[in-house]
Structure formats: structure tokens, C-alpha cells
mmCIF file of C-alpha atoms in Angstrom:
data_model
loop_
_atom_site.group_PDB
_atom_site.id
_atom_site.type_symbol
_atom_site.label_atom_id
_atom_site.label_comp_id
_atom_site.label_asym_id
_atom_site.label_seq_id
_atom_site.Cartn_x
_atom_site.Cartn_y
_atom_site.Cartn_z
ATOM 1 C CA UNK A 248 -190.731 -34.421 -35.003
ATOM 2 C CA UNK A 249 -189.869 -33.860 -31.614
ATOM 3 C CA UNK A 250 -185.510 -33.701 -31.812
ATOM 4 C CA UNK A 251 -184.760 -33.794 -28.123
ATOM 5 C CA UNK A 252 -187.248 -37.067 -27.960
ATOM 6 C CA UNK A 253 -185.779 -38.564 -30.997
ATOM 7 C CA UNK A 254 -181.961 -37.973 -29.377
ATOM 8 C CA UNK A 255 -182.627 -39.296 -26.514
ATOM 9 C CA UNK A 256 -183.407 -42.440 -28.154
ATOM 10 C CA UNK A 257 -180.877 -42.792 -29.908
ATOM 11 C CA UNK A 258 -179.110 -43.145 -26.762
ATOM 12 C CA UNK A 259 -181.350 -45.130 -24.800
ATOM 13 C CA UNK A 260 -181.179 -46.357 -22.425
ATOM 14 C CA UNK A 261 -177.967 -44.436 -21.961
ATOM 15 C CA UNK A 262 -178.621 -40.791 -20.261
ATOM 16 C CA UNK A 263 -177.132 -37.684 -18.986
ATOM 17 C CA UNK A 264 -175.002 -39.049 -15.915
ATOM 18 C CA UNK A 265 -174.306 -42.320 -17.669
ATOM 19 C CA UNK A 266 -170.866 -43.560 -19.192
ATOM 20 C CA UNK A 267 -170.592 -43.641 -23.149
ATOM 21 C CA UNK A 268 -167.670 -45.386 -22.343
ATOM 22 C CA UNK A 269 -164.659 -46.062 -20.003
ATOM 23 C CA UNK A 270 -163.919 -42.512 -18.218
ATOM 24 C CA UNK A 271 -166.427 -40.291 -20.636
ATOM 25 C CA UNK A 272 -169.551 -39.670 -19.070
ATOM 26 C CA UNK A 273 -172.409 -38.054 -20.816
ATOM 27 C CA UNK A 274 -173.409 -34.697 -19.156
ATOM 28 C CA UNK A 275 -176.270 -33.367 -21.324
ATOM 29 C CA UNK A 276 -178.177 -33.736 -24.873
ATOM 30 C CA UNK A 277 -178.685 -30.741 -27.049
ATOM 31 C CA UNK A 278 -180.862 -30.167 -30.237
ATOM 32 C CA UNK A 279 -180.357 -26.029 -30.168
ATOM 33 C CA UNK A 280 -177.743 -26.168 -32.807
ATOM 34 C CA UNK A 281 -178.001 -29.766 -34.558
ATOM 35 C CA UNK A 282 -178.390 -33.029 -32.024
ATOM 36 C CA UNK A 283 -175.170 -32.921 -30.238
ATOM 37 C CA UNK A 284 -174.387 -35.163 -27.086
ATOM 38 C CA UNK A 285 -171.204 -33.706 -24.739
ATOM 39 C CA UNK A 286 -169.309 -35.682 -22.996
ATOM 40 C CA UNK A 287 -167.077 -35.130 -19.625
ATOM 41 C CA UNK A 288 -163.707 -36.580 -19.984
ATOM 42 C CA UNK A 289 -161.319 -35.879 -17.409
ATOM 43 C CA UNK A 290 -162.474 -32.759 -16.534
ATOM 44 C CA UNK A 291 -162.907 -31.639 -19.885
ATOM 45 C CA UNK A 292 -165.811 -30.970 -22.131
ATOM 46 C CA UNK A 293 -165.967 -32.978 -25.911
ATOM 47 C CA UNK A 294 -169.285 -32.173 -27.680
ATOM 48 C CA UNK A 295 -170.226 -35.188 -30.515
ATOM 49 C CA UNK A 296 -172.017 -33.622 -32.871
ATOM 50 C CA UNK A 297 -174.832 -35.672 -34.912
ATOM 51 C CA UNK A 298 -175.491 -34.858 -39.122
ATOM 52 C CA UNK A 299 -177.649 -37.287 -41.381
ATOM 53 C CA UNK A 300 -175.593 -38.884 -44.234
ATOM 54 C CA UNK A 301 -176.736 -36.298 -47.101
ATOM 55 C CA UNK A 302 -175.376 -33.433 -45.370
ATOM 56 C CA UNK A 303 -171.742 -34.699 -45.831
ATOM 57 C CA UNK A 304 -168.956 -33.367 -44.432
ATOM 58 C CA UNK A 305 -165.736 -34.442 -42.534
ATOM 59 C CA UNK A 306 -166.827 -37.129 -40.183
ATOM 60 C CA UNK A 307 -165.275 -39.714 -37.463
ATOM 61 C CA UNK A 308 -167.662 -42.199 -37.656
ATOM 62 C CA UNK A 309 -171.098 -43.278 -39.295
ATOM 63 C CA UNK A 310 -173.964 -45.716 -39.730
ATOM 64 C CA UNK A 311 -176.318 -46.179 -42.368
ATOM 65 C CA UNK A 312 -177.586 -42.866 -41.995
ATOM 66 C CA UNK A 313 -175.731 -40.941 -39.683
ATOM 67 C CA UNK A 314 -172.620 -38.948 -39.748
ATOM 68 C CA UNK A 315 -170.905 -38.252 -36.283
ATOM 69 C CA UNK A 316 -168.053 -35.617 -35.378
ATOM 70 C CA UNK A 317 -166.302 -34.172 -32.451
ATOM 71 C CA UNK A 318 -165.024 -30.661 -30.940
ATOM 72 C CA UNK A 319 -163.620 -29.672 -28.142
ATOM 73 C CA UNK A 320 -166.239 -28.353 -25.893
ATOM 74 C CA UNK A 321 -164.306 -25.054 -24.919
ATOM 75 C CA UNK A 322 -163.791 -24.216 -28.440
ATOM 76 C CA UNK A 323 -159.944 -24.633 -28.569
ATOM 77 C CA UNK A 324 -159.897 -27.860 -31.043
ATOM 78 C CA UNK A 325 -157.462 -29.922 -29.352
ATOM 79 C CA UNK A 326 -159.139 -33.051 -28.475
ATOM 80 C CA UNK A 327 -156.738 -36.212 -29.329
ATOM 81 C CA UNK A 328 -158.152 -37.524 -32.351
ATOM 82 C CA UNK A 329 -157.684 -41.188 -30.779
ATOM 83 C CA UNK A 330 -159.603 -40.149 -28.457
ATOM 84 C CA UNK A 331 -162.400 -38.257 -30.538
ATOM 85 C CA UNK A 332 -162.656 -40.762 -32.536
ATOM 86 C CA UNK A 333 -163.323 -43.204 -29.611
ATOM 87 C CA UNK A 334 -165.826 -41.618 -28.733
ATOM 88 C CA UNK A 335 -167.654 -41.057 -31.874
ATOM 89 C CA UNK A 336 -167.601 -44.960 -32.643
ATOM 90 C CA UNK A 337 -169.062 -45.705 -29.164
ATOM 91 C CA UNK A 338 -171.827 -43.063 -30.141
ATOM 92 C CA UNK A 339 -172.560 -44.558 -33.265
ATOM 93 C CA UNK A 340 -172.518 -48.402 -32.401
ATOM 94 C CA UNK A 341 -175.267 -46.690 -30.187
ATOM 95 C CA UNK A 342 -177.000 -44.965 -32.201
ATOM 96 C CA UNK A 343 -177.289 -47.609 -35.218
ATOM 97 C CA UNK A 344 -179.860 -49.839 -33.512
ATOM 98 C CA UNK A 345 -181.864 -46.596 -33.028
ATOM 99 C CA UNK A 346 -181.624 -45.055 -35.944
ATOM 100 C CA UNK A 347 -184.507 -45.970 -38.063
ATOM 101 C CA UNK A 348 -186.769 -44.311 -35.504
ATOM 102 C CA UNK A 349 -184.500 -41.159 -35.254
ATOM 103 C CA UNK A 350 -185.073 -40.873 -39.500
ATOM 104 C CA UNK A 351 -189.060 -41.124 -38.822
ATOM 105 C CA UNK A 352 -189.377 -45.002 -39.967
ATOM 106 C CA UNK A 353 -192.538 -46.462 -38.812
ATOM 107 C CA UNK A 354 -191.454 -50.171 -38.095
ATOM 108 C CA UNK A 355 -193.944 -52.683 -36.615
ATOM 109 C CA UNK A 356 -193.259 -56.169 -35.240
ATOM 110 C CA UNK A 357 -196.235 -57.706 -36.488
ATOM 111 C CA UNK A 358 -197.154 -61.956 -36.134
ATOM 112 C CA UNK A 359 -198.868 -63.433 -39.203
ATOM 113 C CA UNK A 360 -201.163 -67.005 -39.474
ATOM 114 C CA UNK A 361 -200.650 -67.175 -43.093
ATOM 115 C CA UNK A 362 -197.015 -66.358 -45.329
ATOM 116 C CA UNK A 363 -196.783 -68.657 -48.435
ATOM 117 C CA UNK A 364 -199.275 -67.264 -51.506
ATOM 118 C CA UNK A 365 -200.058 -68.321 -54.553
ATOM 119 C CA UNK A 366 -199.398 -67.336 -57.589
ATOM 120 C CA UNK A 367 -198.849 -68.325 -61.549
ATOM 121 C CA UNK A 368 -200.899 -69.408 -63.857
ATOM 122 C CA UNK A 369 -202.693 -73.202 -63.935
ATOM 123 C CA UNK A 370 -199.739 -75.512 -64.706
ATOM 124 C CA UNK A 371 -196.974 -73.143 -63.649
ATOM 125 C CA UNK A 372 -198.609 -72.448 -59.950
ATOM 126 C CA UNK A 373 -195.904 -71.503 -57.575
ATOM 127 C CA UNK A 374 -196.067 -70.133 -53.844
ATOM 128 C CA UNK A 375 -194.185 -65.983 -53.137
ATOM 129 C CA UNK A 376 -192.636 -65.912 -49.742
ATOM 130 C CA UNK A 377 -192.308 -62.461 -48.324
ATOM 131 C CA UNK A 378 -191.019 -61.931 -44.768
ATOM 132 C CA UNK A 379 -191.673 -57.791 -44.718
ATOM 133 C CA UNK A 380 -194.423 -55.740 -45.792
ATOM 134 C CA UNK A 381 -193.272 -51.919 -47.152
ATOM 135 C CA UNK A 382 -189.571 -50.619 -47.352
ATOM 136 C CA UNK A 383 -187.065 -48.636 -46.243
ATOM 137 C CA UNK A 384 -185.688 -47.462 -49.739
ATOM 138 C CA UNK A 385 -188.562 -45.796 -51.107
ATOM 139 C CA UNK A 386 -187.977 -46.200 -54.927
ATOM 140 C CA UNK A 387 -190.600 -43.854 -56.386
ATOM 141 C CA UNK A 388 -190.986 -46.091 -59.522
ATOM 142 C CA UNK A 389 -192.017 -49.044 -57.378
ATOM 143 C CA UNK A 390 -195.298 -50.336 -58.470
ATOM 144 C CA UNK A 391 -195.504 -52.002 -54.748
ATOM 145 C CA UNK A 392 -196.794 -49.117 -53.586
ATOM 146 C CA UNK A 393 -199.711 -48.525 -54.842
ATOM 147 C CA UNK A 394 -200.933 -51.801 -53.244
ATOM 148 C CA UNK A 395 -199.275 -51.852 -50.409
ATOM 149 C CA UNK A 396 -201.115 -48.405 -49.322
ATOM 150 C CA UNK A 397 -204.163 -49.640 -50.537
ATOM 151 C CA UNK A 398 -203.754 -52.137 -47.694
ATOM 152 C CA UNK A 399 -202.307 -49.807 -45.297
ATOM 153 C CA UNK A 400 -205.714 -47.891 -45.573
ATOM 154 C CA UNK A 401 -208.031 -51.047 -45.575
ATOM 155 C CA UNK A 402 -206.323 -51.485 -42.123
ATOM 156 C CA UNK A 403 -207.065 -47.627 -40.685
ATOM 157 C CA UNK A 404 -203.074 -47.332 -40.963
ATOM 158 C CA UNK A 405 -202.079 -43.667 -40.913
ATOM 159 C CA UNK A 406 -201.255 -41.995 -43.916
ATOM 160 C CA UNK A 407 -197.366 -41.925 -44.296
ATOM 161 C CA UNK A 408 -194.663 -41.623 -47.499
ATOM 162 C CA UNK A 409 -193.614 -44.659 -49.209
ATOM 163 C CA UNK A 410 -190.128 -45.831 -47.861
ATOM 164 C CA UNK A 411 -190.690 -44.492 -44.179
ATOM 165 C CA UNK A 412 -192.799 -47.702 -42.992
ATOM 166 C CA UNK A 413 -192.225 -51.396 -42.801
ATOM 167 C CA UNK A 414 -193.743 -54.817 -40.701
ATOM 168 C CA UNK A 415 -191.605 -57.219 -39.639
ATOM 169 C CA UNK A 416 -193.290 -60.516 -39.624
ATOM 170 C CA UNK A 417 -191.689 -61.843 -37.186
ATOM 171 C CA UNK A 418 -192.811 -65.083 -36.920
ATOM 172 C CA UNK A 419 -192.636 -65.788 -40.651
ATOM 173 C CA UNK A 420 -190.062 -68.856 -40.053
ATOM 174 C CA UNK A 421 -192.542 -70.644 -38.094
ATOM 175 C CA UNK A 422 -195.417 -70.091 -39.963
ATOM 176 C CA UNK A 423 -193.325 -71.183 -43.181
ATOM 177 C CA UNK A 424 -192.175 -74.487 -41.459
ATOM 178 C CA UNK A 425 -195.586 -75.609 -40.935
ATOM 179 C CA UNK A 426 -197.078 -74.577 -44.351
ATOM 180 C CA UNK A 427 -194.636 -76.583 -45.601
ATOM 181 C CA UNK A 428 -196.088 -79.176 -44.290
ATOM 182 C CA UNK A 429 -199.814 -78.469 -45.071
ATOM 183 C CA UNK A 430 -199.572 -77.154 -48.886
ATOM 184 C CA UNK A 431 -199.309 -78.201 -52.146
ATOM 185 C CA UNK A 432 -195.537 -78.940 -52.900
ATOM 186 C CA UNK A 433 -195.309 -75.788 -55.150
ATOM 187 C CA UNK A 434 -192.275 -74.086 -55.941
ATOM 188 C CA UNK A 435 -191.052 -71.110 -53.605
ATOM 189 C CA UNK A 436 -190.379 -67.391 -54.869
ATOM 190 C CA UNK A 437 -188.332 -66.074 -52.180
ATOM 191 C CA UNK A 438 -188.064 -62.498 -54.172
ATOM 192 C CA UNK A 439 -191.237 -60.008 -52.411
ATOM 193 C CA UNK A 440 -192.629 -58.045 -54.451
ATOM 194 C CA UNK A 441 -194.082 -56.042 -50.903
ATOM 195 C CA UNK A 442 -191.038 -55.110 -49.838
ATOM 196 C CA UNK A 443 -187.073 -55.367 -50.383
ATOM 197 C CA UNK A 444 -185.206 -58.187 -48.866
ATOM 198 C CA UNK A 445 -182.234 -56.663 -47.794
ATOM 199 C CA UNK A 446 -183.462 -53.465 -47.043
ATOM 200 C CA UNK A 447 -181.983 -51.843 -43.471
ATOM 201 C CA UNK A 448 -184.071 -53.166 -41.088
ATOM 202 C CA UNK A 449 -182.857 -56.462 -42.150
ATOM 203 C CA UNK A 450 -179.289 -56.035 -40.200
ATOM 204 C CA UNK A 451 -181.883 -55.640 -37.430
ATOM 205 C CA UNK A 452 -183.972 -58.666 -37.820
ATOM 206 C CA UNK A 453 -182.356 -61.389 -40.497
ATOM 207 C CA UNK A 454 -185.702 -62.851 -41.590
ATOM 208 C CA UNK A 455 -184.141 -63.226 -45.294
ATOM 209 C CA UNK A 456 -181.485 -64.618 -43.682
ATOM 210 C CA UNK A 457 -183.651 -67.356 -41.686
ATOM 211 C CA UNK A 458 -185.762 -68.259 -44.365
ATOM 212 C CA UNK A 459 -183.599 -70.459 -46.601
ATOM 213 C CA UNK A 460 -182.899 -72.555 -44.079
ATOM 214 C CA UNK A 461 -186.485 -73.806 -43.982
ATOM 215 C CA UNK A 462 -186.841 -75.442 -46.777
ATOM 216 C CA UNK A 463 -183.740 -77.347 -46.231
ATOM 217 C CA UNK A 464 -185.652 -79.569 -43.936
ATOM 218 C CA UNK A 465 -188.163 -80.277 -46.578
ATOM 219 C CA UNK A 466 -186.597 -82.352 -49.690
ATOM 220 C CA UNK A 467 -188.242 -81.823 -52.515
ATOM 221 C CA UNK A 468 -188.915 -77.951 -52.578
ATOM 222 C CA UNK A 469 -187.672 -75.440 -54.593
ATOM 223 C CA UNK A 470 -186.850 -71.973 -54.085
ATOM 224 C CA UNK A 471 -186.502 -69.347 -56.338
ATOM 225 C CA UNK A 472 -184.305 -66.886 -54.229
ATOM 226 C CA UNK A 473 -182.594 -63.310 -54.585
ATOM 227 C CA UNK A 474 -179.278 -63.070 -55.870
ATOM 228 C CA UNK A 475 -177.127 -62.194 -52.440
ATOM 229 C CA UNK A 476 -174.275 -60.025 -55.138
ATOM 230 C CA UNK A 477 -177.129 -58.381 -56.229
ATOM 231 C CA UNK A 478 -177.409 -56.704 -53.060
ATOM 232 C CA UNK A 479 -175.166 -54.131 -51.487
ATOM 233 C CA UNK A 480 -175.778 -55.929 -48.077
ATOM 234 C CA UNK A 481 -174.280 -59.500 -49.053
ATOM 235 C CA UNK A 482 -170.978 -58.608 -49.995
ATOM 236 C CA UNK A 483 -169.478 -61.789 -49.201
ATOM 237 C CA UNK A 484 -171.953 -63.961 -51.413
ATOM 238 C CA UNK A 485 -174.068 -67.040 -50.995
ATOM 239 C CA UNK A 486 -172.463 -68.149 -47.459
ATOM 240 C CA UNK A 487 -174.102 -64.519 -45.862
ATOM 241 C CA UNK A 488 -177.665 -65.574 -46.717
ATOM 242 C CA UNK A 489 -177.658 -68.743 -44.952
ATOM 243 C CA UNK A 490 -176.521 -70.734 -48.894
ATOM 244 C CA UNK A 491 -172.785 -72.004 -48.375
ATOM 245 C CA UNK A 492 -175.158 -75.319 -46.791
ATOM 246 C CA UNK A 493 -178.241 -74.758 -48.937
ATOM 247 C CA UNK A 494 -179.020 -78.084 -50.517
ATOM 248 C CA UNK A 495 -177.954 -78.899 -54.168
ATOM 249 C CA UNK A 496 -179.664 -76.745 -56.553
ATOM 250 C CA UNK A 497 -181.465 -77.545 -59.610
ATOM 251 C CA UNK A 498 -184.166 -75.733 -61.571
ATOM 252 C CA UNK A 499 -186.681 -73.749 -59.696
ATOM 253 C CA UNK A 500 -189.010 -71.423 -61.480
ATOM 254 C CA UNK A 501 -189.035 -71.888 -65.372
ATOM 255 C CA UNK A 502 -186.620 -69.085 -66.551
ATOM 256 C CA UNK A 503 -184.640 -68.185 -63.869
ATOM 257 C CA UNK A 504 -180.886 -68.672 -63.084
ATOM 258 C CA UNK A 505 -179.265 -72.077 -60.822
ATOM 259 C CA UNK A 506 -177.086 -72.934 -58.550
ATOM 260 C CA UNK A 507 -176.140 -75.589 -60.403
ATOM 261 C CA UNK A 508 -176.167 -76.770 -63.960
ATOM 262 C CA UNK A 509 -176.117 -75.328 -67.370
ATOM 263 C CA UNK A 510 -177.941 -71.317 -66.844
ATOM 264 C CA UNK A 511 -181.304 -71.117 -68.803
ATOM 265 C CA UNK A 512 -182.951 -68.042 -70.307
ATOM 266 C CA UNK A 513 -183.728 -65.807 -67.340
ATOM 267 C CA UNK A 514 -186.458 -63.589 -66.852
ATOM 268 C CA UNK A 515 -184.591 -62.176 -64.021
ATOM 269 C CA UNK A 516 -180.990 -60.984 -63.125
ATOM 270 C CA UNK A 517 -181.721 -61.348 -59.574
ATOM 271 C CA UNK A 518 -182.527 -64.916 -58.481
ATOM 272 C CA UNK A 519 -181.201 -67.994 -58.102
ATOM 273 C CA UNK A 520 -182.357 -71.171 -56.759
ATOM 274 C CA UNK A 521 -182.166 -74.743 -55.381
ATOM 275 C CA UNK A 522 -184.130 -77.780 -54.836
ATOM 276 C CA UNK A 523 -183.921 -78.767 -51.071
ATOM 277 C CA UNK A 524 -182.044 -81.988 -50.717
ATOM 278 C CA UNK A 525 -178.766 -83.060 -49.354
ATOM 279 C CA UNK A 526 -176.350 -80.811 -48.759
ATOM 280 C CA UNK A 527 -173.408 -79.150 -50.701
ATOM 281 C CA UNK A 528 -170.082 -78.016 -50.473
ATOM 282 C CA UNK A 529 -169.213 -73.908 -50.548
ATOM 283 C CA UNK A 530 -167.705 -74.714 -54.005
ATOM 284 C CA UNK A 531 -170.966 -75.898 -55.731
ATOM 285 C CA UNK A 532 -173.411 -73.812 -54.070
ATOM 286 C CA UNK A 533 -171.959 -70.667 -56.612
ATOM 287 C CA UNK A 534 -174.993 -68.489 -57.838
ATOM 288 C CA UNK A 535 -175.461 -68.574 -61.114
#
């Protein structure tokens, strides 16, 4: 990995000479002791230092996987922590758009003609619905993986770790708008087994977001969909995934939980789901 490359974008398109923000301008990038950015502000030298979430520490800022500090760039540790800290947010609302790239994740914006597939048995067919291929967590008891690679090499894909590698399809709403026009009225499992659905590149892109919306316009499908509380990255429930409007829910796929209605036996802890019809009130759209 080549550091003073991978700080630089981080930054980007910000550079040595430009302002982090209102009266600190950045006056040169270091990787000779960690990744550290300095900063000249009024005359004075603040160095931001750079650490990666597992290495801990005292810190004035973070993102998902980033830890950021400050000093005083003359080594007498009297920069105002207002102002430290200032300037370690403005570094890491920055960096956090960057970030994936700086860790070594391999993310490609890829456009697909196909999304829905099917699956289930004859009398129980159903469509899956997965907007990324390959993850960003890396679980090594994943049994994803396996096939996912397999695919990976049937494409001439480089060789890289599980977890460090995703595609974005990121045309997968319109492509799902139109199926849903051209295939059999199945029901919809919105849980991927390729991938994670709230992984971190979806902050980036929202695609699990967007995709419960679609059916909406089509009465008379149901989706099978991941729980949002089951999910560190929908801490505010249904209304963050695009459900506080979803349409009023009644049994999807046999066996797993609803939005409305008495709960069945579950197979999973993880979904819910709704049929697409008219819409709901916050108070009734409740996962299960």
C-alpha cells in the first residue's frame, strides 16, 4: 500500500496550500511517523494525527474506521482544545467518504441487466433481491464466500480477502422497477445472501434504502425484508429504511415475521415484511 497515495486521498481534492477550514490551511501530508496532516493556523503549526479504530487511544474525532488527534506542532501541547477539536472534525467529515479506499476496500460501481432471482422450491417459488455483491464485514463463517469468489474468479477478478471487496449495483432500482413489470408476481426476499445490507458502503450509496420503495408502486407484491433493529445502522427503526410509508403488511414468505397481524413461526429473526398496497400510518408499520 502506498501511505502517502492513500493520504492524499483521503483529503482529496483538498491539498497542501488548501483551507481545511476557515483560517487553517493545510501545509503538508506526512506518512514518516503515522499519516499525519499539519495545519497552519495563525502562524502556528497543529499536526492531526491519523490511527485506525483498533489501535485505540484518546481521540477528538472518528469515523467508522478512523481515529483522529491533535498536537501542537512545536511540541509545547497548548493548542485550544475548541480549536483542536475543530479541526479534527473537519478532517474526519473529510476523510469518511474516503475511507474505504484508505482501509484497502476494493469497491466497484458496477450496472446490472438482470437483479430479481429465483428461488424456492415448486409451489413456494419466490424471487431474492440483492443490491451488492461481497462485503465489507468479512465474517469468516460466512458461507457467501465461497461462491462469491468462485464468481470473482470466473470473471478474471484479482485474488483479494473476503470483506475487503464489494459492487455496487448501482442501477439495481431501475432494473427492479421494470422486472416488476415483466415477471411472475412472486414474492420478494429482500435479505442477500451475497452480501450484507447495511454494511458501510451503504451510508455511501442507500441502495437498501431505495429498494422498498419499489414495490410500493406495484400492489400486490410482497417483500420479505431485513429487520432495520437488527442492524446497528438503523437505529431509529422502520422510518430509516424507507418503511414509516411502506404499504400495509401482511404475510410474505411462509415463516417469517409481519408488519402486521398475529407473528407466525419464523425461520428467521431478521425479516419482516409487507404486501404492497395502500399506505400506512408510522403506528402500524411496527416490525414484528
Amino acid at each position: 500500500m502506498d501511505l502517502d497515495r492513500h493520504l492524499a486521498a483521503l483529503l482529496a481534492p483538498l491539498a497542501p496550500g488548501d483551507e481545511l477550514m476557515k483560517g487553517a490551511r493545510i501545509t503538508s501530508l506526512s506518512t514518516e511517523l503515522g499519516l499525519r496532516v499539519t495545519v497552519d493556523v495563525g502562524g502556528r503549526d497543529v499536526h492531526l494525527e491519523i490511527a485506525r479504530v483498533e489501535d485505540g487511544g484518546r481521540f477528538a474525532a472518528r469515523t467508522e474506521r478512523l481515529l483522529f488527534r491533535y498536537r501542537d506542532g512545536a511540541g509545547r501541547g497548548d493548542v485550544d482544545p475548541a480549536l483542536g477539536l475543530a479541526l479534527c472534525k473537519a478532517l474526519a467529515a473529510r476523510a469518511s467518504a474516503r475511507e474505504l479506499d484508505e482501509a484497502g476496500a476494493r469497491v466497484r460501481e458496477v450496472r446490472v441487466s438482470c437483479l430479481l432471482t429465483t428461488a424456492g422450491a415448486p409451489g413456494e417459488r419466490h424471487h431474492t433481491l440483492s443490491p451488492y455483491v461481497g462485503c465489507l464485514v468479512g465474517c469468516r463463517f460466512c458461507y457467501a464466500q465461497s461462491r462469491v469468489v468462485e464468481s470473482r474468479r470466473l470473471a478474471r477478478l484479482p485474488e483479494v480477502p473476503w470483506g475487503s471487496y464489494v459492487d455496487v449495483r448501482i442501477n439495481a432500482p431501475e432494473v427492479l422497477a421494470d422486472e416488476l413489470e415483466r415477471l411472475p408476481r412472486w414474492p420478494i426476499k429482500f435479505c442477500p445472501i451475497v452480501s450484507d445490507p447495511y454494511h458501510p458502503i451503504e451510508r455511501r450509496y442507500g441502495l437498501t434504502r431505495a429498494h422498498p420503495r419499489v414495490p410500493r408502486d406495484h400492489r400486490g407484491r410482497s417483500l420479505a425484508a431485513p429487520r432495520p433493529r437488527a442492524h446497528a445502522l438503523s437505529p431509529r427503526g422502520a422510518g430509516s429504511i424507507g418503511l414509516r410509508r411502506a404499504p400495509r403488511g401482511l404475510h410474505g414468505l411462509p415463516g417469517h415475521a409481519t408488519l402486521r397481524g398475529k407473528r407466525p413461526a419464523r425461520k428467521s429473526s431478521h425479516v419482516s415484511s409487507w404486501r404492497a398496497g395502500s399506505p400506512c400510518g408510522a403506528g402500524s408499520c411496527r416490525p414484528a
